[in-house]
Amino acid sequence: MMKLAGALLKLTMIAVIGLFLYSSASIWFYGNKHDSVKTDAAVVLGAAAWGEEPSPVFKERINHAIKLYKEKKVEKIIFTGGKAIQTDLPESVVGKNYAVDHGVRESDILVETSSRLTEDNLKFAYEKGKKAGIESYTIVSDPYHMKRSVLLAEKIGMNVYSSPTTTSAYRTWETKLPVYSKEVLFYAGYLVTLPFEMINKKEELPSG
């Protein structure tokens, strides 16, 4: 029994290490994937705003969306994100103001001001987009954030493509590692729960 328990423990450790190595590699390589596809709108995932100014991370995301817009790779921009504290402007409004100041027509901008998490960023952006007749989306965020963001978007039914920022404010490993580690944990958790979700979906299907 002791030998069996030891063998199972080793197999479990190998499986866990393999899971994290696979998750890490997937996030890394996906972060360098740029879909050169024209879509109806860029969805800029929310990040911190400092008063009326976007944080460096948010600014790089906004600049990337503006670049896509000016290159006519997207027709509209959807900014996402609510308030960190009650007295702040919503992140999405800060993003909109910055984009208008940098040449984006206000009529080509949509905002949602309620979300605080990535899942809600995407859900509320999708709701805004459907009302505006938008059918295809380009997700704009930092490279390490892209894998999970696209998976979440596809899960709620969005027709999405990936366009990570090329000039992320996370420039040193001191700033990159916490973000990267968090995304690896999230993605590994997603992979672990995926089989159970598939089983639940099959059980929900009506019988023939």
PDB file of C-alpha atoms in Angstrom:
ATOM      1  CA  MET A   1       0.000   0.000   0.000  1.00  0.00           C
ATOM      2  CA  MET A   2       2.839   2.376   0.839  1.00  0.00           C
ATOM      3  CA  LYS A   3       4.440   1.755  -2.555  1.00  0.00           C
ATOM      4  CA  LEU A   4       1.122   2.332  -4.311  1.00  0.00           C
ATOM      5  CA  ALA A   5       0.524   5.557  -2.401  1.00  0.00           C
ATOM      6  CA  GLY A   6       4.048   6.747  -3.236  1.00  0.00           C
ATOM      7  CA  ALA A   7       3.571   5.942  -6.918  1.00  0.00           C
ATOM      8  CA  LEU A   8       0.238   7.788  -6.997  1.00  0.00           C
ATOM      9  CA  LEU A   9       1.827  10.784  -5.296  1.00  0.00           C
ATOM     10  CA  LYS A  10       4.620  10.863  -7.892  1.00  0.00           C
ATOM     11  CA  LEU A  11       2.126  10.587 -10.746  1.00  0.00           C
ATOM     12  CA  THR A  12       0.061  13.394  -9.244  1.00  0.00           C
ATOM     13  CA  MET A  13       3.117  15.630  -8.910  1.00  0.00           C
ATOM     14  CA  ILE A  14       4.155  14.893 -12.508  1.00  0.00           C
ATOM     15  CA  ALA A  15       0.613  15.671 -13.698  1.00  0.00           C
ATOM     16  CA  VAL A  16       0.498  18.958 -11.780  1.00  0.00           C
ATOM     17  CA  ILE A  17       3.924  20.030 -13.042  1.00  0.00           C
ATOM     18  CA  GLY A  18       2.936  19.062 -16.582  1.00  0.00           C
ATOM     19  CA  LEU A  19      -0.308  21.032 -16.269  1.00  0.00           C
ATOM     20  CA  PHE A  20       1.497  24.181 -15.168  1.00  0.00           C
ATOM     21  CA  LEU A  21       4.215  23.822 -17.819  1.00  0.00           C
ATOM     22  CA  TYR A  22       1.562  23.387 -20.528  1.00  0.00           C
ATOM     23  CA  SER A  23      -0.451  26.342 -19.211  1.00  0.00           C
ATOM     24  CA  SER A  24       2.647  28.517 -19.040  1.00  0.00           C
ATOM     25  CA  ALA A  25       3.722  27.667 -22.602  1.00  0.00           C
ATOM     26  CA  SER A  26       0.203  28.159 -23.971  1.00  0.00           C
ATOM     27  CA  ILE A  27      -0.110  31.621 -22.449  1.00  0.00           C
ATOM     28  CA  TRP A  28       3.370  32.630 -23.586  1.00  0.00           C
ATOM     29  CA  PHE A  29       2.932  31.602 -27.219  1.00  0.00           C
ATOM     30  CA  TYR A  30      -0.660  32.814 -27.465  1.00  0.00           C
ATOM     31  CA  GLY A  31       0.464  36.222 -26.230  1.00  0.00           C
ATOM     32  CA  ASN A  32       2.500  36.606 -29.431  1.00  0.00           C
ATOM     33  CA  LYS A  33      -0.443  35.732 -31.674  1.00  0.00           C
ATOM     34  CA  HIS A  34      -1.876  38.613 -33.686  1.00  0.00           C
ATOM     35  CA  ASP A  35      -4.938  37.959 -35.832  1.00  0.00           C
ATOM     36  CA  SER A  36      -4.746  40.159 -38.935  1.00  0.00           C
ATOM     37  CA  VAL A  37      -8.494  40.187 -39.415  1.00  0.00           C
ATOM     38  CA  LYS A  38     -10.731  43.208 -39.851  1.00  0.00           C
ATOM     39  CA  THR A  39     -13.557  43.202 -37.308  1.00  0.00           C
ATOM     40  CA  ASP A  40     -16.474  45.393 -36.355  1.00  0.00           C
ATOM     41  CA  ALA A  41     -15.036  46.531 -33.028  1.00  0.00           C
ATOM     42  CA  ALA A  42     -12.057  46.402 -30.704  1.00  0.00           C
ATOM     43  CA  VAL A  43     -12.881  45.558 -27.098  1.00  0.00           C
ATOM     44  CA  VAL A  44     -10.381  47.225 -24.768  1.00  0.00           C
ATOM     45  CA  LEU A  45     -10.297  45.307 -21.508  1.00  0.00           C
ATOM     46  CA  GLY A  46     -10.318  47.554 -18.472  1.00  0.00           C
ATOM     47  CA  ALA A  47      -7.294  48.490 -16.391  1.00  0.00           C
ATOM     48  CA  ALA A  48      -6.652  51.083 -13.714  1.00  0.00           C
ATOM     49  CA  ALA A  49      -7.333  54.762 -14.260  1.00  0.00           C
ATOM     50  CA  TRP A  50      -5.604  57.422 -12.174  1.00  0.00           C
ATOM     51  CA  GLY A  51      -8.179  60.146 -11.751  1.00  0.00           C
ATOM     52  CA  GLU A  52      -8.909  61.339 -15.276  1.00  0.00           C
ATOM     53  CA  GLU A  53      -5.804  59.712 -16.762  1.00  0.00           C
ATOM     54  CA  PRO A  54      -5.293  56.082 -17.795  1.00  0.00           C
ATOM     55  CA  SER A  55      -2.596  54.147 -15.965  1.00  0.00           C
ATOM     56  CA  PRO A  56       0.442  53.151 -18.082  1.00  0.00           C
ATOM     57  CA  VAL A  57      -1.010  49.657 -18.595  1.00  0.00           C
ATOM     58  CA  PHE A  58      -4.402  51.014 -19.658  1.00  0.00           C
ATOM     59  CA  LYS A  59      -2.814  53.671 -21.875  1.00  0.00           C
ATOM     60  CA  GLU A  60      -0.928  51.046 -23.880  1.00  0.00           C
ATOM     61  CA  ARG A  61      -4.153  49.112 -24.438  1.00  0.00           C
ATOM     62  CA  ILE A  62      -5.955  52.272 -25.551  1.00  0.00           C
ATOM     63  CA  ASN A  63      -3.111  53.276 -27.869  1.00  0.00           C
ATOM     64  CA  HIS A  64      -3.174  49.837 -29.469  1.00  0.00           C
ATOM     65  CA  ALA A  65      -6.929  50.071 -30.086  1.00  0.00           C
ATOM     66  CA  ILE A  66      -6.508  53.557 -31.559  1.00  0.00           C
ATOM     67  CA  LYS A  67      -3.841  52.174 -33.889  1.00  0.00           C
ATOM     68  CA  LEU A  68      -6.187  49.416 -35.072  1.00  0.00           C
ATOM     69  CA  TYR A  69      -8.931  51.998 -35.602  1.00  0.00           C
ATOM     70  CA  LYS A  70      -6.745  54.377 -37.611  1.00  0.00           C
ATOM     71  CA  GLU A  71      -5.466  51.479 -39.710  1.00  0.00           C
ATOM     72  CA  LYS A  72      -9.140  50.617 -40.385  1.00  0.00           C
ATOM     73  CA  LYS A  73      -8.770  47.154 -38.862  1.00  0.00           C
ATOM     74  CA  VAL A  74     -11.733  47.907 -36.580  1.00  0.00           C
ATOM     75  CA  GLU A  75     -14.685  50.219 -37.151  1.00  0.00           C
ATOM     76  CA  LYS A  76     -15.530  50.935 -33.531  1.00  0.00           C
ATOM     77  CA  ILE A  77     -13.950  50.726 -30.089  1.00  0.00           C
ATOM     78  CA  ILE A  78     -15.709  49.423 -26.984  1.00  0.00           C
ATOM     79  CA  PHE A  79     -14.161  50.544 -23.699  1.00  0.00           C
ATOM     80  CA  THR A  80     -14.862  48.503 -20.584  1.00  0.00           C
ATOM     81  CA  GLY A  81     -14.472  49.048 -16.857  1.00  0.00           C
ATOM     82  CA  GLY A  82     -16.258  50.710 -13.969  1.00  0.00           C
ATOM     83  CA  LYS A  83     -15.069  52.727 -10.987  1.00  0.00           C
ATOM     84  CA  ALA A  84     -12.400  51.692  -8.502  1.00  0.00           C
ATOM     85  CA  ILE A  85     -13.882  54.092  -5.932  1.00  0.00           C
ATOM     86  CA  GLN A  86     -17.057  56.132  -6.035  1.00  0.00           C
ATOM     87  CA  THR A  87     -15.381  59.463  -6.723  1.00  0.00           C
ATOM     88  CA  ASP A  88     -13.396  58.197  -9.727  1.00  0.00           C
ATOM     89  CA  LEU A  89     -14.439  58.332 -13.360  1.00  0.00           C
ATOM     90  CA  PRO A  90     -15.192  54.869 -14.736  1.00  0.00           C
ATOM     91  CA  GLU A  91     -12.176  53.341 -16.470  1.00  0.00           C
ATOM     92  CA  SER A  92     -14.140  53.112 -19.717  1.00  0.00           C
ATOM     93  CA  VAL A  93     -14.965  56.832 -19.668  1.00  0.00           C
ATOM     94  CA  VAL A  94     -11.301  57.678 -19.088  1.00  0.00           C
ATOM     95  CA  GLY A  95     -10.460  55.471 -22.068  1.00  0.00           C
ATOM     96  CA  LYS A  96     -13.101  57.108 -24.217  1.00  0.00           C
ATOM     97  CA  ASN A  97     -11.919  60.620 -23.379  1.00  0.00           C
ATOM     98  CA  TYR A  98      -8.320  59.696 -24.164  1.00  0.00           C
ATOM     99  CA  ALA A  99      -9.317  58.121 -27.498  1.00  0.00           C
ATOM    100  CA  VAL A 100     -11.400  61.140 -28.537  1.00  0.00           C
ATOM    101  CA  ASP A 101      -8.454  63.419 -27.698  1.00  0.00           C
ATOM    102  CA  HIS A 102      -6.318  61.244 -29.988  1.00  0.00           C
ATOM    103  CA  GLY A 103      -8.497  61.319 -33.066  1.00  0.00           C
ATOM    104  CA  VAL A 104     -11.221  58.693 -32.599  1.00  0.00           C
ATOM    105  CA  ARG A 105     -14.713  59.889 -33.451  1.00  0.00           C
ATOM    106  CA  GLU A 106     -16.996  59.847 -30.419  1.00  0.00           C
ATOM    107  CA  SER A 107     -19.728  58.251 -32.532  1.00  0.00           C
ATOM    108  CA  ASP A 108     -17.418  55.256 -33.077  1.00  0.00           C
ATOM    109  CA  ILE A 109     -16.998  54.601 -29.349  1.00  0.00           C
ATOM    110  CA  LEU A 110     -19.143  52.498 -27.009  1.00  0.00           C
ATOM    111  CA  VAL A 111     -18.630  52.264 -23.244  1.00  0.00           C
ATOM    112  CA  GLU A 112     -19.856  50.041 -20.461  1.00  0.00           C
ATOM    113  CA  THR A 113     -19.314  51.417 -16.971  1.00  0.00           C
ATOM    114  CA  SER A 114     -20.288  48.570 -14.632  1.00  0.00           C
ATOM    115  CA  SER A 115     -17.641  45.843 -14.855  1.00  0.00           C
ATOM    116  CA  ARG A 116     -14.666  45.209 -12.567  1.00  0.00           C
ATOM    117  CA  LEU A 117     -13.576  41.726 -13.715  1.00  0.00           C
ATOM    118  CA  THR A 118     -12.460  40.402 -17.103  1.00  0.00           C
ATOM    119  CA  GLU A 119     -15.527  38.162 -17.390  1.00  0.00           C
ATOM    120  CA  ASP A 120     -17.825  41.147 -16.880  1.00  0.00           C
ATOM    121  CA  ASN A 121     -15.731  43.356 -19.197  1.00  0.00           C
ATOM    122  CA  LEU A 122     -16.488  40.894 -21.981  1.00  0.00           C
ATOM    123  CA  LYS A 123     -20.086  40.122 -21.029  1.00  0.00           C
ATOM    124  CA  PHE A 124     -21.150  43.758 -20.855  1.00  0.00           C
ATOM    125  CA  ALA A 125     -19.167  44.688 -23.985  1.00  0.00           C
ATOM    126  CA  TYR A 126     -20.958  41.888 -25.826  1.00  0.00           C
ATOM    127  CA  GLU A 127     -24.336  43.173 -24.665  1.00  0.00           C
ATOM    128  CA  LYS A 128     -23.451  46.687 -25.880  1.00  0.00           C
ATOM    129  CA  GLY A 129     -22.144  45.302 -29.145  1.00  0.00           C
ATOM    130  CA  LYS A 130     -25.246  43.234 -29.907  1.00  0.00           C
ATOM    131  CA  LYS A 131     -27.459  46.280 -29.452  1.00  0.00           C
ATOM    132  CA  ALA A 132     -25.240  48.201 -31.885  1.00  0.00           C
ATOM    133  CA  GLY A 133     -25.299  45.425 -34.494  1.00  0.00           C
ATOM    134  CA  ILE A 134     -21.669  44.424 -33.940  1.00  0.00           C
ATOM    135  CA  GLU A 135     -20.917  40.835 -34.950  1.00  0.00           C
ATOM    136  CA  SER A 136     -17.128  40.439 -34.723  1.00  0.00           C
ATOM    137  CA  TYR A 137     -14.651  41.616 -32.112  1.00  0.00           C
ATOM    138  CA  THR A 138     -10.918  42.102 -31.643  1.00  0.00           C
ATOM    139  CA  ILE A 139      -9.842  41.693 -28.029  1.00  0.00           C
ATOM    140  CA  VAL A 140      -7.175  44.182 -26.926  1.00  0.00           C
ATOM    141  CA  SER A 141      -5.202  43.529 -23.755  1.00  0.00           C
ATOM    142  CA  ASP A 142      -1.704  42.650 -22.580  1.00  0.00           C
ATOM    143  CA  PRO A 143      -0.084  39.547 -24.100  1.00  0.00           C
ATOM    144  CA  TYR A 144      -0.321  37.372 -20.982  1.00  0.00           C
ATOM    145  CA  HIS A 145      -3.988  38.255 -20.559  1.00  0.00           C
ATOM    146  CA  MET A 146      -5.022  37.204 -24.065  1.00  0.00           C
ATOM    147  CA  LYS A 147      -5.382  33.422 -23.746  1.00  0.00           C
ATOM    148  CA  ARG A 148      -7.884  33.537 -20.890  1.00  0.00           C
ATOM    149  CA  SER A 149      -9.691  36.571 -22.333  1.00  0.00           C
ATOM    150  CA  VAL A 150     -10.325  34.917 -25.692  1.00  0.00           C
ATOM    151  CA  LEU A 151     -11.481  31.696 -24.020  1.00  0.00           C
ATOM    152  CA  LEU A 152     -13.930  33.633 -21.845  1.00  0.00           C
ATOM    153  CA  ALA A 153     -15.191  35.605 -24.843  1.00  0.00           C
ATOM    154  CA  GLU A 154     -15.772  32.466 -26.899  1.00  0.00           C
ATOM    155  CA  LYS A 155     -17.545  30.880 -23.955  1.00  0.00           C
ATOM    156  CA  ILE A 156     -20.213  33.613 -23.947  1.00  0.00           C
ATOM    157  CA  GLY A 157     -20.659  33.355 -27.723  1.00  0.00           C
ATOM    158  CA  MET A 158     -18.496  36.174 -29.080  1.00  0.00           C
ATOM    159  CA  ASN A 159     -16.871  35.901 -32.501  1.00  0.00           C
ATOM    160  CA  VAL A 160     -13.431  37.069 -31.392  1.00  0.00           C
ATOM    161  CA  TYR A 161      -9.870  37.570 -32.580  1.00  0.00           C
ATOM    162  CA  SER A 162      -6.713  38.365 -30.657  1.00  0.00           C
ATOM    163  CA  SER A 163      -4.606  41.528 -30.839  1.00  0.00           C
ATOM    164  CA  PRO A 164      -2.315  41.890 -27.813  1.00  0.00           C
ATOM    165  CA  THR A 165      -0.493  45.134 -27.144  1.00  0.00           C
ATOM    166  CA  THR A 166       3.008  45.263 -28.564  1.00  0.00           C
ATOM    167  CA  THR A 167       4.265  47.844 -26.058  1.00  0.00           C
ATOM    168  CA  SER A 168       3.082  46.544 -22.701  1.00  0.00           C
ATOM    169  CA  ALA A 169       3.837  48.616 -19.622  1.00  0.00           C
ATOM    170  CA  TYR A 170       4.982  45.361 -17.971  1.00  0.00           C
ATOM    171  CA  ARG A 171       8.592  45.639 -19.117  1.00  0.00           C
ATOM    172  CA  THR A 172      10.645  43.972 -16.371  1.00  0.00           C
ATOM    173  CA  TRP A 173      10.278  40.495 -14.909  1.00  0.00           C
ATOM    174  CA  GLU A 174       9.579  42.123 -11.564  1.00  0.00           C
ATOM    175  CA  THR A 175       6.336  43.490 -13.031  1.00  0.00           C
ATOM    176  CA  LYS A 176       5.678  40.657 -15.498  1.00  0.00           C
ATOM    177  CA  LEU A 177       5.978  37.701 -13.124  1.00  0.00           C
ATOM    178  CA  PRO A 178       2.969  38.427 -10.835  1.00  0.00           C
ATOM    179  CA  VAL A 179       0.698  38.971 -13.856  1.00  0.00           C
ATOM    180  CA  TYR A 180       2.058  35.942 -15.695  1.00  0.00           C
ATOM    181  CA  SER A 181       1.770  33.693 -12.632  1.00  0.00           C
ATOM    182  CA  LYS A 182      -1.833  34.744 -12.044  1.00  0.00           C
ATOM    183  CA  GLU A 183      -2.784  33.933 -15.620  1.00  0.00           C
ATOM    184  CA  VAL A 184      -1.057  30.534 -15.436  1.00  0.00           C
ATOM    185  CA  LEU A 185      -3.075  29.701 -12.324  1.00  0.00           C
ATOM    186  CA  PHE A 186      -6.333  30.829 -13.936  1.00  0.00           C
ATOM    187  CA  TYR A 187      -5.699  28.871 -17.125  1.00  0.00           C
ATOM    188  CA  ALA A 188      -4.599  25.733 -15.254  1.00  0.00           C
ATOM    189  CA  GLY A 189      -7.812  25.946 -13.239  1.00  0.00           C
ATOM    190  CA  TYR A 190      -9.808  26.293 -16.440  1.00  0.00           C
ATOM    191  CA  LEU A 191      -8.186  23.148 -17.883  1.00  0.00           C
ATOM    192  CA  VAL A 192      -8.953  21.195 -14.711  1.00  0.00           C
ATOM    193  CA  THR A 193     -12.645  22.152 -14.743  1.00  0.00           C
ATOM    194  CA  LEU A 194     -13.116  21.820 -18.515  1.00  0.00           C
ATOM    195  CA  PRO A 195     -13.964  18.064 -18.530  1.00  0.00           C
ATOM    196  CA  PHE A 196     -16.635  18.613 -15.865  1.00  0.00           C
ATOM    197  CA  GLU A 197     -18.165  21.463 -17.888  1.00  0.00           C
ATOM    198  CA  MET A 198     -18.288  19.248 -20.977  1.00  0.00           C
ATOM    199  CA  ILE A 199     -20.021  16.494 -19.007  1.00  0.00           C
ATOM    200  CA  ASN A 200     -22.574  18.978 -17.669  1.00  0.00           C
ATOM    201  CA  LYS A 201     -23.288  20.273 -21.169  1.00  0.00           C
ATOM    202  CA  LYS A 202     -23.919  16.747 -22.444  1.00  0.00           C
ATOM    203  CA  GLU A 203     -26.303  16.103 -19.579  1.00  0.00           C
ATOM    204  CA  GLU A 204     -28.192  19.308 -20.387  1.00  0.00           C
ATOM    205  CA  LEU A 205     -28.725  18.348 -24.040  1.00  0.00           C
ATOM    206  CA  PRO A 206     -32.279  17.127 -24.794  1.00  0.00           C
ATOM    207  CA  SER A 207     -32.495  13.411 -25.510  1.00  0.00           C
ATOM    208  CA  GLY A 208     -33.334  12.374 -29.074  1.00  0.00           C
TER     209      GLY A 208
END
